[in-house]
């Protein structure tokens, strides 16, 4: 794809990075991928169209993008990752090749923005939440390969006193001069928490955090920091913008915890959705309709659907593969008659948890996961 992107030099510590910047005469695109197949929100976010998804893995060119700045172009040879902090015995600086030489692991996992489906707080519950008005497409499924974060932390001599691990990106245009997100040590040391080098079998693309990003499966996407440049390990809890005011459930149903204004949005929520346009238009007759269900405590055990407002429910067929952190595809056969209809789906995970009929409002619209009444117009 042709692109009018003026390179500029950023300095992060001692590293020079090449990236995109805006010109007064001709502001360059914020992405390296073609944005046309997506719904674009503002200048930095691309929402996928689930109706275009045809396979278990989301193709890289169709995978959603959530940025706080323009996508960066960081030469692999210049890349450095610093590991330091009060709970580290031997601070490290690692190159891309250093990471490539370490033990690797592959994890199949969906990745979802914590604000996915935020728009439905307004359209379904009548109370708009602030932030990007994502509908259903700030989610994708990929094969991620990289170094388990625990390998790097152990190489740096993580201490028993460690309580928090903060991941910091190189996107200086993001809040705090580099997007950052703290993790509890238990999640950071989970062998499925990765420093990703490859996505769907190819080197990690620029729009998705190349050369190196984190993957924190089952947690909100902000935890999986892109363009990772620094890791800080602390012997005390770390509080930052992104776990005190942002990525926090704020509202009367969410009492504050620690220094946060509410409850920190860490773990993702259980969801299901049809792979149809919103709203959908179908011809009358029998249709095989596909959808996706996913949650942090997978695999999905059941998906039910109703076309009469929830009075009666039918089990959808679950398709393989079904994985711990993967989304589950499902299908149902529906006899469409002319008129206006809705189909509601509801997922049940491996712990027996089912999607709620409704959820309490929170100011910034995180973790929306009530059962969606999907509008469908059937024409003759």
mmCIF file of C-alpha atoms in Angstrom:
data_model
loop_
_atom_site.group_PDB
_atom_site.id
_atom_site.type_symbol
_atom_site.label_atom_id
_atom_site.label_comp_id
_atom_site.label_asym_id
_atom_site.label_seq_id
_atom_site.Cartn_x
_atom_site.Cartn_y
_atom_site.Cartn_z
ATOM 1 C CA UNK A 1 0.000 0.000 0.000
ATOM 2 C CA UNK A 2 1.374 3.418 -0.917
ATOM 3 C CA UNK A 3 1.859 5.801 1.967
ATOM 4 C CA UNK A 4 2.883 9.394 2.454
ATOM 5 C CA UNK A 5 4.624 9.049 5.808
ATOM 6 C CA UNK A 6 7.364 11.450 6.849
ATOM 7 C CA UNK A 7 9.916 9.745 9.093
ATOM 8 C CA UNK A 8 11.063 11.408 12.224
ATOM 9 C CA UNK A 9 13.521 10.548 14.948
ATOM 10 C CA UNK A 10 12.368 9.710 18.439
ATOM 11 C CA UNK A 11 14.695 9.052 21.305
ATOM 12 C CA UNK A 12 13.745 6.690 24.086
ATOM 13 C CA UNK A 13 16.620 6.466 26.539
ATOM 14 C CA UNK A 14 19.617 5.775 24.338
ATOM 15 C CA UNK A 15 17.606 4.249 21.463
ATOM 16 C CA UNK A 16 16.803 6.089 18.255
ATOM 17 C CA UNK A 17 13.465 5.057 16.760
ATOM 18 C CA UNK A 18 11.981 5.774 13.359
ATOM 19 C CA UNK A 19 8.248 6.461 13.296
ATOM 20 C CA UNK A 20 5.510 8.507 11.672
ATOM 21 C CA UNK A 21 4.581 12.073 12.537
ATOM 22 C CA UNK A 22 1.997 14.558 11.401
ATOM 23 C CA UNK A 23 2.797 17.300 8.892
ATOM 24 C CA UNK A 24 0.921 20.579 8.805
ATOM 25 C CA UNK A 25 0.689 20.267 5.028
ATOM 26 C CA UNK A 26 -0.192 16.593 4.720
ATOM 27 C CA UNK A 27 -0.851 14.535 7.842
ATOM 28 C CA UNK A 28 0.327 10.968 7.106
ATOM 29 C CA UNK A 29 -1.766 7.925 7.821
ATOM 30 C CA UNK A 30 -1.509 6.513 11.315
ATOM 31 C CA UNK A 31 -1.331 2.902 10.129
ATOM 32 C CA UNK A 32 0.803 0.681 7.930
ATOM 33 C CA UNK A 33 -2.120 -1.586 6.988
ATOM 34 C CA UNK A 34 -4.926 -0.547 4.656
ATOM 35 C CA UNK A 35 -7.689 0.980 6.813
ATOM 36 C CA UNK A 36 -10.426 0.549 4.200
ATOM 37 C CA UNK A 37 -11.713 -2.860 5.423
ATOM 38 C CA UNK A 38 -12.285 -1.410 8.906
ATOM 39 C CA UNK A 39 -14.524 1.039 10.711
ATOM 40 C CA UNK A 40 -12.117 3.832 11.630
ATOM 41 C CA UNK A 41 -12.538 5.640 14.953
ATOM 42 C CA UNK A 42 -10.651 8.936 15.082
ATOM 43 C CA UNK A 43 -7.108 8.862 13.774
ATOM 44 C CA UNK A 44 -5.674 5.917 15.712
ATOM 45 C CA UNK A 45 -8.217 3.083 15.915
ATOM 46 C CA UNK A 46 -9.513 0.497 13.430
ATOM 47 C CA UNK A 47 -12.502 -1.721 14.237
ATOM 48 C CA UNK A 48 -12.807 -5.074 12.477
ATOM 49 C CA UNK A 49 -15.990 -6.198 10.724
ATOM 50 C CA UNK A 50 -16.783 -9.611 12.168
ATOM 51 C CA UNK A 51 -19.003 -10.433 9.204
ATOM 52 C CA UNK A 52 -15.828 -10.571 7.087
ATOM 53 C CA UNK A 53 -14.168 -13.110 9.395
ATOM 54 C CA UNK A 54 -14.075 -16.532 7.746
ATOM 55 C CA UNK A 55 -11.654 -18.599 9.821
ATOM 56 C CA UNK A 56 -10.547 -19.412 13.345
ATOM 57 C CA UNK A 57 -7.562 -17.038 13.170
ATOM 58 C CA UNK A 58 -8.101 -13.397 12.254
ATOM 59 C CA UNK A 59 -5.851 -12.476 9.305
ATOM 60 C CA UNK A 60 -3.312 -9.822 10.249
ATOM 61 C CA UNK A 61 -4.672 -7.460 7.602
ATOM 62 C CA UNK A 62 -8.150 -7.705 9.227
ATOM 63 C CA UNK A 63 -7.050 -7.568 12.880
ATOM 64 C CA UNK A 64 -8.306 -4.515 14.793
ATOM 65 C CA UNK A 65 -5.912 -1.737 15.855
ATOM 66 C CA UNK A 66 -6.084 0.214 19.117
ATOM 67 C CA UNK A 67 -3.369 2.869 19.366
ATOM 68 C CA UNK A 68 -2.613 5.854 21.561
ATOM 69 C CA UNK A 69 -0.380 7.361 18.857
ATOM 70 C CA UNK A 70 0.533 6.579 15.247
ATOM 71 C CA UNK A 71 1.950 3.110 14.631
ATOM 72 C CA UNK A 72 5.726 3.088 15.033
ATOM 73 C CA UNK A 73 8.394 1.859 12.625
ATOM 74 C CA UNK A 74 11.229 0.599 14.833
ATOM 75 C CA UNK A 75 14.209 -1.046 13.096
ATOM 76 C CA UNK A 76 14.904 -4.474 14.537
ATOM 77 C CA UNK A 77 18.648 -3.767 14.706
ATOM 78 C CA UNK A 78 18.040 -0.713 16.893
ATOM 79 C CA UNK A 79 15.645 -2.414 19.274
ATOM 80 C CA UNK A 80 16.529 -2.656 22.965
ATOM 81 C CA UNK A 81 14.486 -3.840 25.940
ATOM 82 C CA UNK A 82 15.494 -2.632 29.420
ATOM 83 C CA UNK A 83 14.600 -4.652 32.519
ATOM 84 C CA UNK A 84 15.138 -2.848 35.818
ATOM 85 C CA UNK A 85 13.553 -1.915 39.136
ATOM 86 C CA UNK A 86 13.751 -2.207 42.887
ATOM 87 C CA UNK A 87 12.948 -5.933 42.786
ATOM 88 C CA UNK A 88 15.536 -6.830 40.127
ATOM 89 C CA UNK A 89 18.965 -8.147 41.073
ATOM 90 C CA UNK A 90 20.695 -7.760 37.686
ATOM 91 C CA UNK A 91 19.272 -5.064 35.374
ATOM 92 C CA UNK A 92 19.342 -6.166 31.743
ATOM 93 C CA UNK A 93 19.337 -4.597 28.307
ATOM 94 C CA UNK A 94 18.281 -7.091 25.659
ATOM 95 C CA UNK A 95 18.401 -6.821 21.866
ATOM 96 C CA UNK A 96 15.934 -8.424 19.507
ATOM 97 C CA UNK A 97 18.464 -11.167 18.775
ATOM 98 C CA UNK A 98 18.913 -11.763 22.509
ATOM 99 C CA UNK A 99 15.171 -12.405 22.769
ATOM 100 C CA UNK A 100 15.170 -14.642 19.694
ATOM 101 C CA UNK A 101 17.825 -16.837 21.325
ATOM 102 C CA UNK A 102 15.724 -17.434 24.442
ATOM 103 C CA UNK A 103 13.191 -20.274 24.878
ATOM 104 C CA UNK A 104 9.966 -19.547 22.985
ATOM 105 C CA UNK A 105 6.329 -20.523 23.384
ATOM 106 C CA UNK A 106 3.215 -20.291 21.202
ATOM 107 C CA UNK A 107 -0.165 -19.305 22.641
ATOM 108 C CA UNK A 108 -3.450 -19.196 20.737
ATOM 109 C CA UNK A 109 -5.445 -16.357 22.266
ATOM 110 C CA UNK A 110 -8.049 -13.773 21.448
ATOM 111 C CA UNK A 111 -7.084 -10.155 22.131
ATOM 112 C CA UNK A 112 -9.788 -7.627 22.951
ATOM 113 C CA UNK A 113 -9.853 -3.959 23.855
ATOM 114 C CA UNK A 114 -11.297 -3.372 27.339
ATOM 115 C CA UNK A 115 -13.732 -0.905 25.730
ATOM 116 C CA UNK A 116 -15.087 -3.289 23.097
ATOM 117 C CA UNK A 117 -18.906 -3.038 22.825
ATOM 118 C CA UNK A 118 -18.824 0.281 24.739
ATOM 119 C CA UNK A 119 -21.318 1.811 22.279
ATOM 120 C CA UNK A 120 -24.059 -0.485 23.592
ATOM 121 C CA UNK A 121 -24.106 1.255 26.965
ATOM 122 C CA UNK A 122 -25.809 4.091 25.103
ATOM 123 C CA UNK A 123 -27.822 2.271 22.431
ATOM 124 C CA UNK A 124 -29.087 -0.596 24.619
ATOM 125 C CA UNK A 125 -28.975 0.763 28.180
ATOM 126 C CA UNK A 126 -29.584 4.445 27.459
ATOM 127 C CA UNK A 127 -26.536 5.753 29.285
ATOM 128 C CA UNK A 128 -23.583 6.696 27.085
ATOM 129 C CA UNK A 129 -20.086 5.849 28.348
ATOM 130 C CA UNK A 130 -17.103 8.039 27.475
ATOM 131 C CA UNK A 131 -14.409 6.830 25.105
ATOM 132 C CA UNK A 132 -14.171 5.349 21.616
ATOM 133 C CA UNK A 133 -17.591 4.012 20.674
ATOM 134 C CA UNK A 134 -16.536 0.522 19.674
ATOM 135 C CA UNK A 135 -19.292 -1.889 18.733
ATOM 136 C CA UNK A 136 -18.247 -5.543 18.402
ATOM 137 C CA UNK A 137 -15.051 -5.473 16.365
ATOM 138 C CA UNK A 138 -12.284 -4.473 18.788
ATOM 139 C CA UNK A 139 -11.369 -8.146 19.114
ATOM 140 C CA UNK A 140 -9.365 -10.652 17.121
ATOM 141 C CA UNK A 141 -7.920 -14.147 17.404
ATOM 142 C CA UNK A 142 -4.283 -14.938 16.667
ATOM 143 C CA UNK A 143 -1.394 -17.342 17.109
ATOM 144 C CA UNK A 144 1.249 -15.555 19.190
ATOM 145 C CA UNK A 145 4.857 -16.765 19.483
ATOM 146 C CA UNK A 146 7.502 -15.284 21.722
ATOM 147 C CA UNK A 147 9.494 -15.490 24.930
ATOM 148 C CA UNK A 148 7.603 -16.148 28.155
ATOM 149 C CA UNK A 149 8.003 -13.034 30.279
ATOM 150 C CA UNK A 150 9.020 -15.257 33.201
ATOM 151 C CA UNK A 151 12.203 -16.201 31.299
ATOM 152 C CA UNK A 152 13.286 -12.564 31.077
ATOM 153 C CA UNK A 153 12.347 -11.792 34.684
ATOM 154 C CA UNK A 154 14.281 -14.781 35.979
ATOM 155 C CA UNK A 155 17.291 -13.865 33.833
ATOM 156 C CA UNK A 156 17.234 -10.439 35.497
ATOM 157 C CA UNK A 157 17.075 -12.006 38.961
ATOM 158 C CA UNK A 158 13.539 -11.104 40.011
ATOM 159 C CA UNK A 159 13.385 -11.008 43.804
ATOM 160 C CA UNK A 160 10.908 -12.744 46.084
ATOM 161 C CA UNK A 161 9.857 -9.287 47.304
ATOM 162 C CA UNK A 162 8.516 -8.358 43.829
ATOM 163 C CA UNK A 163 4.877 -7.269 43.798
ATOM 164 C CA UNK A 164 4.327 -5.550 40.449
ATOM 165 C CA UNK A 165 5.709 -5.626 36.906
ATOM 166 C CA UNK A 166 5.085 -2.540 34.769
ATOM 167 C CA UNK A 167 5.279 -2.789 30.979
ATOM 168 C CA UNK A 168 6.154 0.455 29.174
ATOM 169 C CA UNK A 169 5.843 1.124 25.462
ATOM 170 C CA UNK A 170 7.922 3.322 23.174
ATOM 171 C CA UNK A 171 4.955 5.287 21.807
ATOM 172 C CA UNK A 172 5.970 8.671 23.201
ATOM 173 C CA UNK A 173 2.816 10.313 21.887
ATOM 174 C CA UNK A 174 0.788 8.165 24.279
ATOM 175 C CA UNK A 175 -0.162 9.432 27.746
ATOM 176 C CA UNK A 176 2.772 9.393 30.178
ATOM 177 C CA UNK A 177 5.253 9.485 27.294
ATOM 178 C CA UNK A 178 4.954 5.790 26.593
ATOM 179 C CA UNK A 179 1.880 3.677 27.276
ATOM 180 C CA UNK A 180 2.275 1.703 30.489
ATOM 181 C CA UNK A 181 0.333 -0.906 32.373
ATOM 182 C CA UNK A 182 1.239 -2.609 35.687
ATOM 183 C CA UNK A 183 0.692 -6.338 36.206
ATOM 184 C CA UNK A 184 0.683 -8.305 39.448
ATOM 185 C CA UNK A 185 3.702 -10.602 39.657
ATOM 186 C CA UNK A 186 1.482 -13.700 39.517
ATOM 187 C CA UNK A 187 0.174 -12.747 36.041
ATOM 188 C CA UNK A 188 3.575 -11.581 34.822
ATOM 189 C CA UNK A 189 5.079 -14.942 35.806
ATOM 190 C CA UNK A 190 2.332 -16.982 34.118
ATOM 191 C CA UNK A 191 4.092 -18.998 31.375
ATOM 192 C CA UNK A 192 1.417 -17.913 28.870
ATOM 193 C CA UNK A 193 2.292 -14.220 29.338
ATOM 194 C CA UNK A 194 4.607 -13.570 26.405
ATOM 195 C CA UNK A 195 6.963 -11.087 24.839
ATOM 196 C CA UNK A 196 5.657 -11.613 21.317
ATOM 197 C CA UNK A 197 7.934 -11.734 18.261
ATOM 198 C CA UNK A 198 5.601 -13.428 15.750
ATOM 199 C CA UNK A 199 1.874 -13.214 14.985
ATOM 200 C CA UNK A 200 0.090 -15.853 12.893
ATOM 201 C CA UNK A 201 3.446 -17.299 11.903
ATOM 202 C CA UNK A 202 5.006 -14.082 10.556
ATOM 203 C CA UNK A 203 7.176 -11.434 12.238
ATOM 204 C CA UNK A 204 5.017 -9.193 14.390
ATOM 205 C CA UNK A 205 3.557 -6.426 12.166
ATOM 206 C CA UNK A 206 4.269 -2.759 12.872
ATOM 207 C CA UNK A 207 0.637 -1.894 13.614
ATOM 208 C CA UNK A 208 0.611 -4.601 16.259
ATOM 209 C CA UNK A 209 3.692 -3.540 18.190
ATOM 210 C CA UNK A 210 6.764 -4.693 16.269
ATOM 211 C CA UNK A 211 9.444 -5.580 16.983
ATOM 212 C CA UNK A 212 8.181 -6.767 20.419
ATOM 213 C CA UNK A 213 4.891 -6.513 22.277
ATOM 214 C CA UNK A 214 3.437 -8.185 25.327
ATOM 215 C CA UNK A 215 0.593 -10.686 25.302
ATOM 216 C CA UNK A 216 -1.353 -11.051 28.545
ATOM 217 C CA UNK A 217 -4.044 -13.577 27.554
ATOM 218 C CA UNK A 218 -7.473 -13.278 29.133
ATOM 219 C CA UNK A 219 -6.849 -9.700 30.279
ATOM 220 C CA UNK A 220 -7.937 -6.428 28.683
ATOM 221 C CA UNK A 221 -5.926 -5.478 25.629
ATOM 222 C CA UNK A 222 -4.249 -2.509 27.329
ATOM 223 C CA UNK A 223 -2.253 -5.030 29.386
ATOM 224 C CA UNK A 224 -0.637 -6.361 26.195
ATOM 225 C CA UNK A 225 1.582 -3.299 25.705
ATOM 226 C CA UNK A 226 2.826 -2.679 22.151
ATOM 227 C CA UNK A 227 6.299 -1.487 21.077
ATOM 228 C CA UNK A 228 7.590 -2.692 24.439
ATOM 229 C CA UNK A 229 10.774 -0.886 25.491
ATOM 230 C CA UNK A 230 11.018 -1.088 29.260
ATOM 231 C CA UNK A 231 10.009 -3.393 32.085
ATOM 232 C CA UNK A 232 10.023 -2.115 35.658
ATOM 233 C CA UNK A 233 9.783 -4.596 38.535
ATOM 234 C CA UNK A 234 8.846 -3.141 41.904
ATOM 235 C CA UNK A 235 8.689 -4.451 45.466
ATOM 236 C CA UNK A 236 5.606 -2.284 46.018
ATOM 237 C CA UNK A 237 2.328 -1.920 44.154
ATOM 238 C CA UNK A 238 2.577 0.357 41.098
ATOM 239 C CA UNK A 239 -0.169 2.898 40.425
ATOM 240 C CA UNK A 240 -0.327 4.821 37.158
ATOM 241 C CA UNK A 241 -2.887 6.579 35.010
ATOM 242 C CA UNK A 242 -3.840 3.250 33.478
ATOM 243 C CA UNK A 243 -4.945 1.566 36.698
ATOM 244 C CA UNK A 244 -6.215 4.556 38.674
ATOM 245 C CA UNK A 245 -8.418 6.558 36.267
ATOM 246 C CA UNK A 246 -8.182 4.745 32.909
ATOM 247 C CA UNK A 247 -9.083 1.056 32.597
ATOM 248 C CA UNK A 248 -11.004 1.360 35.839
ATOM 249 C CA UNK A 249 -14.698 0.572 36.401
ATOM 250 C CA UNK A 250 -16.042 3.794 37.902
ATOM 251 C CA UNK A 251 -19.604 3.922 39.189
ATOM 252 C CA UNK A 252 -21.811 3.311 42.193
ATOM 253 C CA UNK A 253 -21.543 -0.466 41.731
ATOM 254 C CA UNK A 254 -17.735 -0.401 41.788
ATOM 255 C CA UNK A 255 -16.206 0.699 45.120
ATOM 256 C CA UNK A 256 -12.651 2.077 44.834
ATOM 257 C CA UNK A 257 -9.673 -0.190 45.426
ATOM 258 C CA UNK A 258 -6.239 1.108 46.395
ATOM 259 C CA UNK A 259 -5.499 4.374 44.614
ATOM 260 C CA UNK A 260 -7.967 3.601 41.803
ATOM 261 C CA UNK A 261 -11.227 5.538 41.449
ATOM 262 C CA UNK A 262 -13.083 2.243 41.151
ATOM 263 C CA UNK A 263 -12.282 -1.389 40.367
ATOM 264 C CA UNK A 264 -9.356 -1.951 38.020
ATOM 265 C CA UNK A 265 -10.373 -3.615 34.745
ATOM 266 C CA UNK A 266 -7.906 -6.467 34.429
ATOM 267 C CA UNK A 267 -9.596 -9.727 33.520
ATOM 268 C CA UNK A 268 -11.761 -9.765 30.401
ATOM 269 C CA UNK A 269 -15.479 -10.589 30.381
ATOM 270 C CA UNK A 270 -17.514 -13.398 28.793
ATOM 271 C CA UNK A 271 -19.112 -12.454 25.444
ATOM 272 C CA UNK A 272 -20.826 -13.846 22.365
ATOM 273 C CA UNK A 273 -21.805 -12.194 19.104
ATOM 274 C CA UNK A 274 -23.104 -13.083 15.660
ATOM 275 C CA UNK A 275 -20.833 -12.638 12.651
ATOM 276 C CA UNK A 276 -23.405 -10.477 10.869
ATOM 277 C CA UNK A 277 -23.499 -6.763 10.071
ATOM 278 C CA UNK A 278 -25.208 -4.615 12.722
ATOM 279 C CA UNK A 279 -28.040 -4.303 11.810
ATOM 280 C CA UNK A 280 -28.272 -7.234 9.377
ATOM 281 C CA UNK A 281 -30.473 -7.652 6.312
ATOM 282 C CA UNK A 282 -31.279 -11.196 5.146
ATOM 283 C CA UNK A 283 -33.630 -12.746 2.614
ATOM 284 C CA UNK A 284 -36.372 -15.025 3.876
ATOM 285 C CA UNK A 285 -35.556 -18.725 4.145
ATOM 286 C CA UNK A 286 -33.222 -20.925 6.190
ATOM 287 C CA UNK A 287 -29.849 -19.394 6.975
ATOM 288 C CA UNK A 288 -26.805 -20.875 8.660
ATOM 289 C CA UNK A 289 -25.497 -18.097 10.872
ATOM 290 C CA UNK A 290 -22.070 -18.077 12.468
ATOM 291 C CA UNK A 291 -20.783 -16.329 15.553
ATOM 292 C CA UNK A 292 -17.992 -16.084 18.108
ATOM 293 C CA UNK A 293 -17.973 -16.650 21.863
ATOM 294 C CA UNK A 294 -15.030 -16.013 24.149
ATOM 295 C CA UNK A 295 -14.012 -15.290 27.693
ATOM 296 C CA UNK A 296 -11.041 -15.430 30.066
ATOM 297 C CA UNK A 297 -12.092 -18.729 31.659
ATOM 298 C CA UNK A 298 -12.491 -20.772 28.502
ATOM 299 C CA UNK A 299 -12.955 -22.895 26.644
ATOM 300 C CA UNK A 300 -16.590 -22.044 25.937
ATOM 301 C CA UNK A 301 -18.895 -24.863 27.085
ATOM 302 C CA UNK A 302 -22.212 -23.752 25.542
ATOM 303 C CA UNK A 303 -23.832 -21.044 23.435
ATOM 304 C CA UNK A 304 -27.635 -20.633 23.518
ATOM 305 C CA UNK A 305 -29.713 -18.516 21.149
ATOM 306 C CA UNK A 306 -33.227 -17.124 21.119
ATOM 307 C CA UNK A 307 -35.304 -15.360 18.465
ATOM 308 C CA UNK A 308 -38.313 -14.653 20.708
ATOM 309 C CA UNK A 309 -36.835 -12.255 23.235
ATOM 310 C CA UNK A 310 -35.470 -14.965 25.501
ATOM 311 C CA UNK A 311 -38.696 -16.916 26.088
ATOM 312 C CA UNK A 312 -37.204 -20.055 24.521
ATOM 313 C CA UNK A 313 -33.570 -21.002 23.927
ATOM 314 C CA UNK A 314 -31.810 -23.410 21.563
ATOM 315 C CA UNK A 315 -28.222 -24.643 21.760
ATOM 316 C CA UNK A 316 -25.933 -23.540 18.955
ATOM 317 C CA UNK A 317 -23.378 -25.986 17.543
ATOM 318 C CA UNK A 318 -19.852 -25.330 18.818
ATOM 319 C CA UNK A 319 -17.083 -25.703 16.255
ATOM 320 C CA UNK A 320 -13.509 -26.869 16.767
ATOM 321 C CA UNK A 321 -10.924 -25.959 17.833
ATOM 322 C CA UNK A 322 -11.868 -25.023 21.396
ATOM 323 C CA UNK A 323 -8.962 -23.669 23.430
ATOM 324 C CA UNK A 324 -8.146 -22.183 26.815
ATOM 325 C CA UNK A 325 -7.707 -18.608 25.546
ATOM 326 C CA UNK A 326 -9.176 -19.012 22.071
ATOM 327 C CA UNK A 327 -12.549 -17.821 20.944
ATOM 328 C CA UNK A 328 -15.058 -20.506 19.988
ATOM 329 C CA UNK A 329 -16.919 -20.362 16.701
ATOM 330 C CA UNK A 330 -20.541 -21.450 16.749
ATOM 331 C CA UNK A 331 -23.284 -21.918 14.167
ATOM 332 C CA UNK A 332 -27.073 -22.015 14.168
ATOM 333 C CA UNK A 333 -29.728 -22.627 11.542
ATOM 334 C CA UNK A 334 -32.481 -20.021 11.507
ATOM 335 C CA UNK A 335 -35.684 -19.974 9.469
ATOM 336 C CA UNK A 336 -36.020 -16.284 8.588
ATOM 337 C CA UNK A 337 -39.490 -14.934 7.901
ATOM 338 C CA UNK A 338 -40.135 -11.423 6.509
ATOM 339 C CA UNK A 339 -40.118 -8.632 9.072
ATOM 340 C CA UNK A 340 -38.009 -7.224 11.907
ATOM 341 C CA UNK A 341 -36.337 -9.733 14.234
ATOM 342 C CA UNK A 342 -33.670 -10.005 16.889
ATOM 343 C CA UNK A 343 -31.491 -12.976 17.779
ATOM 344 C CA UNK A 344 -29.980 -13.039 21.251
ATOM 345 C CA UNK A 345 -26.982 -15.238 22.080
ATOM 346 C CA UNK A 346 -25.638 -16.207 25.478
ATOM 347 C CA UNK A 347 -22.337 -17.983 26.180
ATOM 348 C CA UNK A 348 -21.458 -20.276 29.083
ATOM 349 C CA UNK A 349 -17.799 -20.855 29.980
ATOM 350 C CA UNK A 350 -15.993 -23.849 31.447
ATOM 351 C CA UNK A 351 -16.685 -22.649 35.005
ATOM 352 C CA UNK A 352 -20.446 -22.571 34.373
ATOM 353 C CA UNK A 353 -20.608 -18.762 34.218
ATOM 354 C CA UNK A 354 -23.170 -17.379 31.760
ATOM 355 C CA UNK A 355 -23.459 -13.959 30.177
ATOM 356 C CA UNK A 356 -25.722 -11.637 32.175
ATOM 357 C CA UNK A 357 -29.016 -10.267 30.882
ATOM 358 C CA UNK A 358 -27.862 -6.752 31.792
ATOM 359 C CA UNK A 359 -24.918 -5.097 33.503
ATOM 360 C CA UNK A 360 -24.367 -1.987 35.655
ATOM 361 C CA UNK A 361 -23.090 1.175 33.974
ATOM 362 C CA UNK A 362 -19.532 2.371 34.418
ATOM 363 C CA UNK A 363 -18.367 5.832 33.348
ATOM 364 C CA UNK A 364 -15.788 4.722 30.770
ATOM 365 C CA UNK A 365 -17.670 1.757 29.397
ATOM 366 C CA UNK A 366 -15.310 -1.120 30.097
ATOM 367 C CA UNK A 367 -16.121 -4.845 29.998
ATOM 368 C CA UNK A 368 -19.595 -4.562 28.447
ATOM 369 C CA UNK A 369 -20.863 -8.132 28.100
ATOM 370 C CA UNK A 370 -24.656 -8.308 28.382
ATOM 371 C CA UNK A 371 -26.483 -10.558 25.910
ATOM 372 C CA UNK A 372 -26.774 -8.667 22.624
ATOM 373 C CA UNK A 373 -30.150 -8.540 20.826
ATOM 374 C CA UNK A 374 -28.880 -8.542 17.252
ATOM 375 C CA UNK A 375 -31.290 -6.661 14.939
ATOM 376 C CA UNK A 376 -32.132 -8.423 11.663
ATOM 377 C CA UNK A 377 -34.469 -7.269 8.900
ATOM 378 C CA UNK A 378 -35.730 -10.117 6.730
ATOM 379 C CA UNK A 379 -36.928 -9.210 3.224
ATOM 380 C CA UNK A 380 -38.753 -11.335 0.643
#
